[in-house]
C-alpha positions as a LaTeX table, in Angstrom:
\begin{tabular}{lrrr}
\hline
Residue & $x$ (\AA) & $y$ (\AA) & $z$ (\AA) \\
\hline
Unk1 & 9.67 & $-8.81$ & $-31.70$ \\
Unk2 & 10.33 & $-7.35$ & $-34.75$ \\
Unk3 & 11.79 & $-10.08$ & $-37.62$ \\
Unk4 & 11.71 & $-12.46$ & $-34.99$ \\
Unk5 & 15.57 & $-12.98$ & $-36.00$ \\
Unk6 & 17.11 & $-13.97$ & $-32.80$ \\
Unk7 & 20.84 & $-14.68$ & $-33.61$ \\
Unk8 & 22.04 & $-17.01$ & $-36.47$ \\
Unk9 & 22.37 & $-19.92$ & $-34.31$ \\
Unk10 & 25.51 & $-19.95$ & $-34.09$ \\
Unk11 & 26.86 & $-21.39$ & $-30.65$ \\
Unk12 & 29.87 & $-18.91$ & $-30.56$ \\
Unk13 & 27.95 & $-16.06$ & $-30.57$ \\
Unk14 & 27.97 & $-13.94$ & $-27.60$ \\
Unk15 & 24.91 & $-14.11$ & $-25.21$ \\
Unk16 & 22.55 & $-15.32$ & $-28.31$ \\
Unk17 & 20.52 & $-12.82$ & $-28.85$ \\
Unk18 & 21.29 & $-9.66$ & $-29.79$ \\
Unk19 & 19.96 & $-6.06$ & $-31.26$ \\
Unk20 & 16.63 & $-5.03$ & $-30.52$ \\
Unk21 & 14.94 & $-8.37$ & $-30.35$ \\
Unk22 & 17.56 & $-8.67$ & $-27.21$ \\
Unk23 & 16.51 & $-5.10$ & $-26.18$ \\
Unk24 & 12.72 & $-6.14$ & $-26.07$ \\
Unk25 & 13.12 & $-9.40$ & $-24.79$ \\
Unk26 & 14.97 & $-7.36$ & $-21.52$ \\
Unk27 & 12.28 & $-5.07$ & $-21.74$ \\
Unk28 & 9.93 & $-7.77$ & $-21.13$ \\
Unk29 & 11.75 & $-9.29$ & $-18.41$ \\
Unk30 & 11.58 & $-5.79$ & $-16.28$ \\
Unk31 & 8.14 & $-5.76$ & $-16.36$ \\
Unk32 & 8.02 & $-9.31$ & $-15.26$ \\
Unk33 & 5.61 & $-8.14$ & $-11.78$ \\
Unk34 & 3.32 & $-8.65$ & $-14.68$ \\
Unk35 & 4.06 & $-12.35$ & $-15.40$ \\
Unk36 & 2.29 & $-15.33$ & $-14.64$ \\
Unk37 & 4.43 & $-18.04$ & $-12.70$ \\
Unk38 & 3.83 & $-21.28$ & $-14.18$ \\
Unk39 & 5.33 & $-21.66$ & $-18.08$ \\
Unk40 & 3.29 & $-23.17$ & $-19.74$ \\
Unk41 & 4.33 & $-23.35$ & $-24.12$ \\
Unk42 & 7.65 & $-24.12$ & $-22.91$ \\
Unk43 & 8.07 & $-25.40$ & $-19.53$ \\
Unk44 & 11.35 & $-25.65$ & $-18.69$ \\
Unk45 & 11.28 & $-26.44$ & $-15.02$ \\
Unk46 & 14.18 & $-27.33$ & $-12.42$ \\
Unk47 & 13.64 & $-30.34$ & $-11.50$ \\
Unk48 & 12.73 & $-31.12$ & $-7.81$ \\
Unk49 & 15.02 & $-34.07$ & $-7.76$ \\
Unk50 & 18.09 & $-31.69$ & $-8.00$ \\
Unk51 & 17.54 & $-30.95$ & $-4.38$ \\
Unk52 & 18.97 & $-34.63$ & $-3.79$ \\
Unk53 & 21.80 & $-34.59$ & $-6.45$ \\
Unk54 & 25.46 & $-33.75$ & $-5.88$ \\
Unk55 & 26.39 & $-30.26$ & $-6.63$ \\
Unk56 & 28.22 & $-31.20$ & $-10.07$ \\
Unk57 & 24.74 & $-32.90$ & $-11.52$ \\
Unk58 & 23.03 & $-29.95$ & $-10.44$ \\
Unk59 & 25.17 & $-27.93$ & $-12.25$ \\
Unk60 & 25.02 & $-30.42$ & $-15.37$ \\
Unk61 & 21.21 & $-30.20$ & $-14.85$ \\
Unk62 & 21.23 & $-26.20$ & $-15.22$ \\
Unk63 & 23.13 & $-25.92$ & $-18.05$ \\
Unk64 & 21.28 & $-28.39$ & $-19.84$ \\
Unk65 & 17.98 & $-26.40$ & $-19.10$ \\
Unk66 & 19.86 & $-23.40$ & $-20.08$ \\
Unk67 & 21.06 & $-24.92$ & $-23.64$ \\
Unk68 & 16.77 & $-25.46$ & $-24.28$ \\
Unk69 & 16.46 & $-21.61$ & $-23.52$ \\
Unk70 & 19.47 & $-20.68$ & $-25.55$ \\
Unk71 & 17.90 & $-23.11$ & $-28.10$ \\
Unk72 & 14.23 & $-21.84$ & $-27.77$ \\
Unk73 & 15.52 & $-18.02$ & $-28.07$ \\
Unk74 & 17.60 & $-18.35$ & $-31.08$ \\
Unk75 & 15.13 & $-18.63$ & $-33.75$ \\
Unk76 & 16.03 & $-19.03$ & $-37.28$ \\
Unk77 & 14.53 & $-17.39$ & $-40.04$ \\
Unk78 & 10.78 & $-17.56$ & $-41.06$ \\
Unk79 & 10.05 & $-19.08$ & $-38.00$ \\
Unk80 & 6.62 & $-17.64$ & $-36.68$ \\
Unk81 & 6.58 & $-15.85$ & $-33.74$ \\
Unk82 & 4.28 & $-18.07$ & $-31.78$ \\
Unk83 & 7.40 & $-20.60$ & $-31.10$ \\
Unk84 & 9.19 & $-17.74$ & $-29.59$ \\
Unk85 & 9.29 & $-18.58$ & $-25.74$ \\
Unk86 & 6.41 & $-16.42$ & $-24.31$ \\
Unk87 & 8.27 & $-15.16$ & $-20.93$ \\
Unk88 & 5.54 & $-13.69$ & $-20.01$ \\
Unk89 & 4.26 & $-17.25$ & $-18.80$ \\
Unk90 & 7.51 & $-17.86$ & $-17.08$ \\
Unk91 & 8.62 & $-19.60$ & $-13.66$ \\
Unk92 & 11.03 & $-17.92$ & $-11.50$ \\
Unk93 & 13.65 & $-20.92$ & $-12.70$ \\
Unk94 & 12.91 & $-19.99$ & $-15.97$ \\
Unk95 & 13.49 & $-16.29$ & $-15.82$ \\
Unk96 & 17.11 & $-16.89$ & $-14.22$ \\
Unk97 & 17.98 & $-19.60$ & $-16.34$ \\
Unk98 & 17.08 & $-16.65$ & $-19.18$ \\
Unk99 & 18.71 & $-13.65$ & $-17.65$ \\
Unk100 & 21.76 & $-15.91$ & $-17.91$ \\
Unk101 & 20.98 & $-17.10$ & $-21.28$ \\
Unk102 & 20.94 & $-13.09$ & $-22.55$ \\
Unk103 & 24.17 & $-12.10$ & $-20.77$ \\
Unk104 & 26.36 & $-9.97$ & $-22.76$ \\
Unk105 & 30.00 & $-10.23$ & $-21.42$ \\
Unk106 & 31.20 & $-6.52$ & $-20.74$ \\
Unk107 & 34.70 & $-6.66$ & $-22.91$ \\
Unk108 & 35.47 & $-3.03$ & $-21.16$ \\
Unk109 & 35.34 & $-4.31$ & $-17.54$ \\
Unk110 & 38.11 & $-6.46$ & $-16.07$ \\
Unk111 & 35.85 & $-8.14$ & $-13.53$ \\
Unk112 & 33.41 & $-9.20$ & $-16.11$ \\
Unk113 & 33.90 & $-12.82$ & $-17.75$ \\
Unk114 & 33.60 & $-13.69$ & $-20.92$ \\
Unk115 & 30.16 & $-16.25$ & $-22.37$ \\
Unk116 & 32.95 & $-19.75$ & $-22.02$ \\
Unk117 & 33.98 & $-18.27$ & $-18.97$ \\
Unk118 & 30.10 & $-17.74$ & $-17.63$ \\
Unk119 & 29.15 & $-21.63$ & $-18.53$ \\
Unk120 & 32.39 & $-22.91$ & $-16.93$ \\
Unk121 & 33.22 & $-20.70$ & $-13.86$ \\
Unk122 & 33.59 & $-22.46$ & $-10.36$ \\
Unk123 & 30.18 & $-21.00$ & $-8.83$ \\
Unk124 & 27.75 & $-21.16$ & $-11.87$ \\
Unk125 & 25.31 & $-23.28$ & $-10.02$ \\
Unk126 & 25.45 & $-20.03$ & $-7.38$ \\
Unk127 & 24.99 & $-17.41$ & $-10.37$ \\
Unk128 & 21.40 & $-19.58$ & $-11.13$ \\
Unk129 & 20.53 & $-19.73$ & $-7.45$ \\
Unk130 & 21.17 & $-15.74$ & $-6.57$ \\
Unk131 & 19.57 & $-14.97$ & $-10.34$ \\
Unk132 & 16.62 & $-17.26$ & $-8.83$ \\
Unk133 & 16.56 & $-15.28$ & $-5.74$ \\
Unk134 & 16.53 & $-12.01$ & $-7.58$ \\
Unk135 & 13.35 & $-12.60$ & $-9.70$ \\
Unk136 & 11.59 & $-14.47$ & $-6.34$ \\
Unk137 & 11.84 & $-11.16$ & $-4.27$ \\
Unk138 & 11.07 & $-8.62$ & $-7.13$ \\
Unk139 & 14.57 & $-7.64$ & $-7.69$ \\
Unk140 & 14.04 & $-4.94$ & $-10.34$ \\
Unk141 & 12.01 & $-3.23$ & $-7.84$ \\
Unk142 & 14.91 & $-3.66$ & $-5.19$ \\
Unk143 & 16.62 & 0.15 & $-4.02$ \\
Unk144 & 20.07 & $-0.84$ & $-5.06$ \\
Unk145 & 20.71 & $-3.97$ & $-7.22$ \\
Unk146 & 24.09 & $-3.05$ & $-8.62$ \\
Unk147 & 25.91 & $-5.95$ & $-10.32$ \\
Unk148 & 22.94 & $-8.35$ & $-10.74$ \\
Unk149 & 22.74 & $-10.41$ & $-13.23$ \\
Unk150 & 25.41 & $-8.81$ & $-15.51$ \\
Unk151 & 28.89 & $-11.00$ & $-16.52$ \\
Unk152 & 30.56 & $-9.80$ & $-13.35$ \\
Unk153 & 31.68 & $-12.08$ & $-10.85$ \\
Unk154 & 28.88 & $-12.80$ & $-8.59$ \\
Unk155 & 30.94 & $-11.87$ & $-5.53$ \\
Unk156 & 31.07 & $-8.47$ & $-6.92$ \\
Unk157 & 27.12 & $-7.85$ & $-6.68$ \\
Unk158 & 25.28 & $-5.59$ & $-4.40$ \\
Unk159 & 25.10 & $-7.58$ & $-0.96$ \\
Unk160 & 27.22 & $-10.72$ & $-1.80$ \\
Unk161 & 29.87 & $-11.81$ & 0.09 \\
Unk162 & 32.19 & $-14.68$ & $-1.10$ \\
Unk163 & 35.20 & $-16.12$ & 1.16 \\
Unk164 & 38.83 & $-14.87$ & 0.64 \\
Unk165 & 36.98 & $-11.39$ & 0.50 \\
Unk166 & 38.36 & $-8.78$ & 3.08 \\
Unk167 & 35.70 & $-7.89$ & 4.99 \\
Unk168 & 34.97 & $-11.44$ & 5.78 \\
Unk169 & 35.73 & $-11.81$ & 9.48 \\
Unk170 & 35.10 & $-15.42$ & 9.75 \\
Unk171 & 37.30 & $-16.81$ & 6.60 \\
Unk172 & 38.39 & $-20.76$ & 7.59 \\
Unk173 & 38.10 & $-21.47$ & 4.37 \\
Unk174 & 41.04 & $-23.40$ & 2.70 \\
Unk175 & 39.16 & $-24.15$ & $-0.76$ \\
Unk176 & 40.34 & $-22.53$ & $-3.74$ \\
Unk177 & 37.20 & $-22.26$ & $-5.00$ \\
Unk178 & 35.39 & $-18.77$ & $-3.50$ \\
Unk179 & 32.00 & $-19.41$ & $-2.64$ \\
Unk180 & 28.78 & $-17.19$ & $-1.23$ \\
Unk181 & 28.97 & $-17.06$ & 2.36 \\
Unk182 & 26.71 & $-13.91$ & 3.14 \\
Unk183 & 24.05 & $-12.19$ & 1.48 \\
Unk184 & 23.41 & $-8.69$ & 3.23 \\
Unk185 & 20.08 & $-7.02$ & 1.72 \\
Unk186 & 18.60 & $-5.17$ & 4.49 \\
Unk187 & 16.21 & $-1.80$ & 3.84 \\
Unk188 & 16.22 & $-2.74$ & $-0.05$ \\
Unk189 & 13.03 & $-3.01$ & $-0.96$ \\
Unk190 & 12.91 & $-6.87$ & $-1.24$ \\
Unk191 & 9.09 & $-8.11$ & $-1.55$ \\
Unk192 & 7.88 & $-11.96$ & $-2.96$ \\
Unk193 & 9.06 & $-15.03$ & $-1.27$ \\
Unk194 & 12.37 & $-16.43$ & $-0.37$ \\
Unk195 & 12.93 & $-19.28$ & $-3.15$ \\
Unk196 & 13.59 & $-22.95$ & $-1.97$ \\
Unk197 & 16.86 & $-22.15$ & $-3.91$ \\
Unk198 & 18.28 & $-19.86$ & $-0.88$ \\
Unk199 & 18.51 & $-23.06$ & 1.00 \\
Unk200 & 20.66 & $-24.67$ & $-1.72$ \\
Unk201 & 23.86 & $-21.46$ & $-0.34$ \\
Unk202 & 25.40 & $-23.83$ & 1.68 \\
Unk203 & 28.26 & $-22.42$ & 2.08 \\
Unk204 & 26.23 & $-19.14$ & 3.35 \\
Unk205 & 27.14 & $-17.91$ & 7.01 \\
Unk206 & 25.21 & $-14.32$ & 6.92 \\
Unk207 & 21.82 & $-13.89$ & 5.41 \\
Unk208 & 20.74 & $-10.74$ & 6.22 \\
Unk209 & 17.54 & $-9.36$ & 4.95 \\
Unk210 & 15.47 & $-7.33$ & 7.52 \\
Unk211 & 13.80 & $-4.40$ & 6.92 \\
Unk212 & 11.85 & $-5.48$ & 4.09 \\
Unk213 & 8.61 & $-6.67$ & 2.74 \\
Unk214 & 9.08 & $-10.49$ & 2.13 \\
Unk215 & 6.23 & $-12.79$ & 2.76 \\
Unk216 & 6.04 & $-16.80$ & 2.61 \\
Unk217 & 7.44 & $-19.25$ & 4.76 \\
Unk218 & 10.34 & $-20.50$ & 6.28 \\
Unk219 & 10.91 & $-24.60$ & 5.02 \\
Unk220 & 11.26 & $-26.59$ & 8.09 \\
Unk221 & 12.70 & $-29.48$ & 5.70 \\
Unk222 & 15.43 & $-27.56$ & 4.37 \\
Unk223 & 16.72 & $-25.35$ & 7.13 \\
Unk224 & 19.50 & $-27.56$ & 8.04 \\
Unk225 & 21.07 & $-27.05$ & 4.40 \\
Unk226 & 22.17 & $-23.60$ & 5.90 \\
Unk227 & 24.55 & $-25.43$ & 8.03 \\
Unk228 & 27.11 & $-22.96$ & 8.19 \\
Unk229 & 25.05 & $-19.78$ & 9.33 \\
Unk230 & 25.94 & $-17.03$ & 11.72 \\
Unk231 & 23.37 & $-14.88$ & 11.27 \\
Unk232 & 19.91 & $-15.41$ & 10.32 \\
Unk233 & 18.20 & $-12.05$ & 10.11 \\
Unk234 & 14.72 & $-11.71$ & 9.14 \\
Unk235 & 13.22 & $-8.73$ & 11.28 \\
Unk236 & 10.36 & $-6.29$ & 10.49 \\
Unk237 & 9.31 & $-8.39$ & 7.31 \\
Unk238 & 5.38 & $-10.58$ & 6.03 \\
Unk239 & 6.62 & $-13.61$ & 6.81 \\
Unk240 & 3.69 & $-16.39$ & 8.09 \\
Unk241 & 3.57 & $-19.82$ & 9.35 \\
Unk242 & 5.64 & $-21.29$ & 12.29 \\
Unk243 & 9.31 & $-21.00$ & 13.29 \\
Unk244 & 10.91 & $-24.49$ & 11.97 \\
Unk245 & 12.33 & $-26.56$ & 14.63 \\
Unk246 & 15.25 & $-27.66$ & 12.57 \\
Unk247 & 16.87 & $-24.08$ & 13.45 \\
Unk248 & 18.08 & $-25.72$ & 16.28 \\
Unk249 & 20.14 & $-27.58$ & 13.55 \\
Unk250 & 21.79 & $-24.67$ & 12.70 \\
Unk251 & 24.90 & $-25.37$ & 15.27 \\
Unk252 & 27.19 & $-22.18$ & 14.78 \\
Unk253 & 24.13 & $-19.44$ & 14.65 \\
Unk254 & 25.34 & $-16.62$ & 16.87 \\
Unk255 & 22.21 & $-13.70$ & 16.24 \\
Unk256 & 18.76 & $-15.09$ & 15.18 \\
Unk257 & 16.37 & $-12.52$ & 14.36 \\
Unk258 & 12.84 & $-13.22$ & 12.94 \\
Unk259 & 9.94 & $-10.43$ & 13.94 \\
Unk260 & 6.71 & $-10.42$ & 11.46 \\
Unk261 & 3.54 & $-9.86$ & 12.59 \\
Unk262 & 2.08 & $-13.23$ & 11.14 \\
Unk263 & 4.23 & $-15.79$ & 13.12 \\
Unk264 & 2.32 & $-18.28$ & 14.45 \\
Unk265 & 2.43 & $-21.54$ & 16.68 \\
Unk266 & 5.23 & $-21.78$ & 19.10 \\
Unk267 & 8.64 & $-20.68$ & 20.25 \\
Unk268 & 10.62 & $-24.43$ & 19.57 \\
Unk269 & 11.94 & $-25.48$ & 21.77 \\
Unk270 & 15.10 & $-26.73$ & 19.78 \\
Unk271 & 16.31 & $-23.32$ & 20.06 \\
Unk272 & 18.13 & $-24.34$ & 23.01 \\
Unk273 & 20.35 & $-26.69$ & 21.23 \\
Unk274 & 22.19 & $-23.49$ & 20.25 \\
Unk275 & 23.46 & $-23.09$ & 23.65 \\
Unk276 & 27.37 & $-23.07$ & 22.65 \\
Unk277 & 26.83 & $-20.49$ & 20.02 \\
Unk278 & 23.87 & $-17.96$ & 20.22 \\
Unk279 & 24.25 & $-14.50$ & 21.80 \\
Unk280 & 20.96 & $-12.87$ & 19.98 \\
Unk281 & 17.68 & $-13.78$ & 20.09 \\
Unk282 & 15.14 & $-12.17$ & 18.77 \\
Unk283 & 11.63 & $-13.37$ & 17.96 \\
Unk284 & 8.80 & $-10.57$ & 17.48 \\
Unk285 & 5.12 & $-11.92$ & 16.59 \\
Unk286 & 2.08 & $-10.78$ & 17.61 \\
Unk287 & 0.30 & $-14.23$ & 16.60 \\
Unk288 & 3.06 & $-16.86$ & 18.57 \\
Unk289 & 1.09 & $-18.42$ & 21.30 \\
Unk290 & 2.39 & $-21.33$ & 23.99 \\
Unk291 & 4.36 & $-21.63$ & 26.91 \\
Unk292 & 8.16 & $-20.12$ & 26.80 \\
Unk293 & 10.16 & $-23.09$ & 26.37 \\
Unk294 & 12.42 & $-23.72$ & 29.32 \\
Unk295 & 15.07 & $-25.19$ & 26.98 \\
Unk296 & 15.67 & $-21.30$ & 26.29 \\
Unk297 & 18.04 & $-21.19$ & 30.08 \\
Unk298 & 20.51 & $-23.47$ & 27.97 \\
Unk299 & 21.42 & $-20.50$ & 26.38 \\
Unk300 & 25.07 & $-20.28$ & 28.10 \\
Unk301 & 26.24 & $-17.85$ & 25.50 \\
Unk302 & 23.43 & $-15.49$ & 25.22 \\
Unk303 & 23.58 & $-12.07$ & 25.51 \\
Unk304 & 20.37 & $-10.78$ & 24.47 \\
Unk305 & 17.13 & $-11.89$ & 24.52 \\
Unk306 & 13.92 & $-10.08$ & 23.05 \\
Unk307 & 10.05 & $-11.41$ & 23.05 \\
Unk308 & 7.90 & $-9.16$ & 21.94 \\
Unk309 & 4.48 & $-9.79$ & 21.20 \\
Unk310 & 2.64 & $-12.97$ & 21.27 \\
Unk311 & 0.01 & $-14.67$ & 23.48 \\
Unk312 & 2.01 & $-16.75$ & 25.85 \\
Unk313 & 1.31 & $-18.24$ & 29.27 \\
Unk314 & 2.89 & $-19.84$ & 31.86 \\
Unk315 & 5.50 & $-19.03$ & 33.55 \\
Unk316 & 8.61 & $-17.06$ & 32.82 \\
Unk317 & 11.93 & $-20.04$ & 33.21 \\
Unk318 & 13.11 & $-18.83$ & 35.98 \\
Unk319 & 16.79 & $-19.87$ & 35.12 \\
Unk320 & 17.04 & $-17.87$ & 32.33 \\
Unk321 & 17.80 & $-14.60$ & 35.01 \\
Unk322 & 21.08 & $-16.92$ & 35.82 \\
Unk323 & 22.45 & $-16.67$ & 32.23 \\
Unk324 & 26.25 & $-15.90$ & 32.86 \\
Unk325 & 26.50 & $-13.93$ & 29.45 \\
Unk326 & 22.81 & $-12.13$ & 29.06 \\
Unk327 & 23.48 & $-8.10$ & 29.14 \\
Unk328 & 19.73 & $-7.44$ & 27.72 \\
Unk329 & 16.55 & $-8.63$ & 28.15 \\
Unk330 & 13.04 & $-7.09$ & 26.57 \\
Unk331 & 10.02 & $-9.07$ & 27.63 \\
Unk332 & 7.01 & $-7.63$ & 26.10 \\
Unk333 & 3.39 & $-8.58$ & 26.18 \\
Unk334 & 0.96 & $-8.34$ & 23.02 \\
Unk335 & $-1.35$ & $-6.07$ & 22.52 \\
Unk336 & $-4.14$ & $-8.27$ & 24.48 \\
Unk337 & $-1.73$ & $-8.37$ & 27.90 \\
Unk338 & $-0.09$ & $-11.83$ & 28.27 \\
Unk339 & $-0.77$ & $-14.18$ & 30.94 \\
Unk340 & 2.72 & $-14.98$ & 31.68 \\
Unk341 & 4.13 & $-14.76$ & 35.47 \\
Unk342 & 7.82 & $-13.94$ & 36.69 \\
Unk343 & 9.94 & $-14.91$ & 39.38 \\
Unk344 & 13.44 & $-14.25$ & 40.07 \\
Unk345 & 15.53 & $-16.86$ & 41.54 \\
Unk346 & 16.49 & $-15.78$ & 44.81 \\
Unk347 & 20.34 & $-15.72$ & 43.97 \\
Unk348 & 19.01 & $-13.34$ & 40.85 \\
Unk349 & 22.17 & $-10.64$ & 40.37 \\
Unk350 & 23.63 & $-11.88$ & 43.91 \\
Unk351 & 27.53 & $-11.79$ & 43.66 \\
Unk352 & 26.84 & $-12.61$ & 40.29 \\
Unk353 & 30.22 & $-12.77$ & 37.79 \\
Unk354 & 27.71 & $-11.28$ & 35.10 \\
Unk355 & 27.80 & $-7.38$ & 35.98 \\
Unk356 & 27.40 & $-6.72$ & 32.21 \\
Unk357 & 23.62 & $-6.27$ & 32.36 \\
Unk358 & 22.53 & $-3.11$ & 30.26 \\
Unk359 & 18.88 & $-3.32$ & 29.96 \\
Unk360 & 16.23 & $-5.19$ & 31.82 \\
Unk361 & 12.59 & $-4.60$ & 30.39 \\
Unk362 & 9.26 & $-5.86$ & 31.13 \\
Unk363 & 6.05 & $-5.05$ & 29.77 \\
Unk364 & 2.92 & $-6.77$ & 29.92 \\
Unk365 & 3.77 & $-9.51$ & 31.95 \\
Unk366 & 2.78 & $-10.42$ & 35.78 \\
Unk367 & 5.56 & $-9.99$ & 37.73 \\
Unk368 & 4.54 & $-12.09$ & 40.84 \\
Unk369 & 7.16 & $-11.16$ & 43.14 \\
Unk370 & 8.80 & $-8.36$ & 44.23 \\
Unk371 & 11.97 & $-6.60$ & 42.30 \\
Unk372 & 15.04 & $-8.38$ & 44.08 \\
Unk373 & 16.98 & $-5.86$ & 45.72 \\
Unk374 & 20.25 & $-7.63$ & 44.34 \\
Unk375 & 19.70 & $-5.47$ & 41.46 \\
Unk376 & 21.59 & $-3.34$ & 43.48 \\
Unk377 & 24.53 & $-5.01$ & 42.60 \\
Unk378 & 24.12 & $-4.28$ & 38.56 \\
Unk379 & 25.91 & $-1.22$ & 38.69 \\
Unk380 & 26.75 & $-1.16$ & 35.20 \\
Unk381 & 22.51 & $-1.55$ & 34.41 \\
Unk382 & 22.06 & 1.62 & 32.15 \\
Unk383 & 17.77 & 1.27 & 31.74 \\
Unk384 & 15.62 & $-0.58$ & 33.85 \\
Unk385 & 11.72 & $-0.30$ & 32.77 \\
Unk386 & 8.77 & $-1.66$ & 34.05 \\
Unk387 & 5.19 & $-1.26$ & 32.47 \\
Unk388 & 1.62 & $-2.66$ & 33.00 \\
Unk389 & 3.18 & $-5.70$ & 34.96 \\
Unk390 & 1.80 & $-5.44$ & 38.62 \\
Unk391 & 4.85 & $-5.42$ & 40.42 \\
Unk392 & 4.71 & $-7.24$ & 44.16 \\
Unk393 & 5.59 & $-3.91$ & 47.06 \\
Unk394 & 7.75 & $-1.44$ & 46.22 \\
Unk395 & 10.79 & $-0.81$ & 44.45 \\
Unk396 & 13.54 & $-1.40$ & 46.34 \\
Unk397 & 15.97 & 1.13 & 47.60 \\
Unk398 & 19.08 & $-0.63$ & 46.57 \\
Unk399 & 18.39 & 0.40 & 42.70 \\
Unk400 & 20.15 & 3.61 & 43.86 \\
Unk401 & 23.36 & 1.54 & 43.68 \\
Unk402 & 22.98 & 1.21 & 39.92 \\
Unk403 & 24.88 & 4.58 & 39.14 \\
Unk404 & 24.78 & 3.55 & 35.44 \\
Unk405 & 21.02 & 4.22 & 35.14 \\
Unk406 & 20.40 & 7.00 & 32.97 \\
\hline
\end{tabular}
């Protein structure tokens, strides 16, 4: 890096390193794909124990890590080059406890704060955790990452939310303080793993991200940080290993979508403990195997409901046809056919207050019985589609009442 002359050490100098040795060191940090993730001549590490602490300590915690980076960039002279902080060997921590270290404060844009500013403002701690999340999904390959990691206010970047902003349409808030409460990254081009650190946005009610190519896991023991969550929207991404059955902690989740490929294990149960609050479930895997939990006809205020994939059996809860809310439902075998059997109640659609059904599909699945002619009564039913599911007799002639098929 050139004269290896990283600032003069002086604490009052803005961002700490500066000229081209700054201009490499970013350099180095977009080609950071290329890294290893484990430092290992200066590992400066968030400590695990943080998870337990009180947001101020935490916050205490990263500036003190980011005062050894600051420390460990700014290099007097004659120093050799071998005690510069090879990045190249850094942790995700590391590399947004840097990016924050090398901010430059942007004197020509109002919405930019200053370096005292930076270090003081009421959501630093969130700055680390979105700068964490940034380098954890590949964010300098990410389609649009406008605003990250620069001295504007976080709640100005690409995808952030924060409460008291105007297109929030679920502000309670009375805090002064404006915190993250959605993150909205769909189609972007995310890849890597969701950081433990996402679980640390408690304040976050939307996290968005389908459409993308994230793999890992979703932590069972931290799921119930996210406390405050509306949405939880993971569809058409990598992600392995079992749905958590602490999302049936998440008590004001209205749309939960999760479809990868690589699910596996079961449907949990616990998802009926959402009964005041869901309307959208969604839950796509082509590895989920077990029975369909009957916990699911809980589900007072659902309004969709889509399984797709999987290698279930058992049978179908028949209650579930009785939801008072439900306007869709997609049931859809794997690949391999699915060994599940349905029934309908016998008061199925019969002088039933719900006449908002839309869609009814069913694909896949044994159908035991014969189509209840009370569908009749769902004139507002728009598709109605039945594959590979060995329907009982015929269909009945009463399906000519729904005038809302197209």
């Amino acid at each position: 890096h050139g004269n290896n002359n990283f600032g003069n050490g002086n604490s009052n100098s803005a961002g700490g390193v500066l000229g081209q040795e700054r201009e490499d060191l970013e350099n180095a940090l977009k080609h950071w794909t290329e890294f290893f993730a484990v430092c290992e001549a200066r590992k400066v590490l968030v400590d695990e124990t943080m998870l337990s602490r009180t947001t101020r300590n935490r916050v205490i915690d990263i500036q003190s890590h980011l005062a050894l980076l600051v420390q460990a960039v700014r290099l007097g002279e004659g120093e050799e080059e071998s005690e510069i902080v090879n990045i190249r060997d850094c942790s995700y921590q590391d590399m947004a406890m840097m990016s924050m270290a090398l901010i430059e404060p942007n004197n020509n844009n109002t919405a930019a704060l200053s370096w005292s500013e930076l270090l003081f403002e009421d959501n630093y701690e969130e700055r680390y955790l979105l700068s964490v999340f940034f380098f954890s999904t590949l964010g300098y390959d990410w389609f649009n990452r406008t605003g990250w990691l620069s001295s504007e206010s976080i709640c100005t970047w690409h995808g952030v939310t924060c409460s008291g902003d105007s297109d929030d349409d679920d502000d309670d808030d009375t805090a002064v303080t404006r915190t993250v409460i959605a993150l909205r990254l769909p189609s972007n081009g995310l890849q890597g793993q969701l950081p433990q650190e996402i679980y640390w946005l408690s304040s976050l009610r939307y996290l968005s991200l389908g459409d993308n190519k994230i793999q890992g896991t979703l932590s069972s023991t931290s799921m119930h940080q996210l406390s405050q969550l509306r949405t939880l929207d993971l569809n058409l991404n990598n992600m392995s290993g079992t749905l958590p059955t602490t999302i049936g902690s998440l008590k004001r989740l209205r749309s939960l979508r999760l479809n990868s490929p690589n699910w596996n294990g079961t449907i949990p149960g616990q998802i009926g403990l959402l009964w005041r609050t869901l309307e959208r479930l969604v839950v796509e895997g082509g590895k989920l195997t077990g029975t369909i939990p009957t916990e699911l006809r809980r589900l007072s205020a659902l309004k969709t409901m889509v399984l797709d994939g999987g290698d279930y059996w058992g049978s179908f809860p028949e209650k579930i046809w009785l939801l008072p809310n439900l306007e869709e439902i997609r049931l859809l075998g794997g690949g391999g056919g699915s060994s599940v059997s349905i029934r309908f109640p016998d008061n199925a659609f019969e002088n039933s207050t719900n006449n908002n059904w839309k869609r009814i599909e069913i694909g896949s699945y044994a159908i035991s019985d014969m189509l209840p002619t009370t569908l009749g009564a769902l004139t507002d039913l728009e598709e109605l589609i039945v594959t590979k599911s060995g329907v009982v007799g015929t269909i009945p002639s009463e399906v000519g009442r729904c005038t809302g098929l197209r």
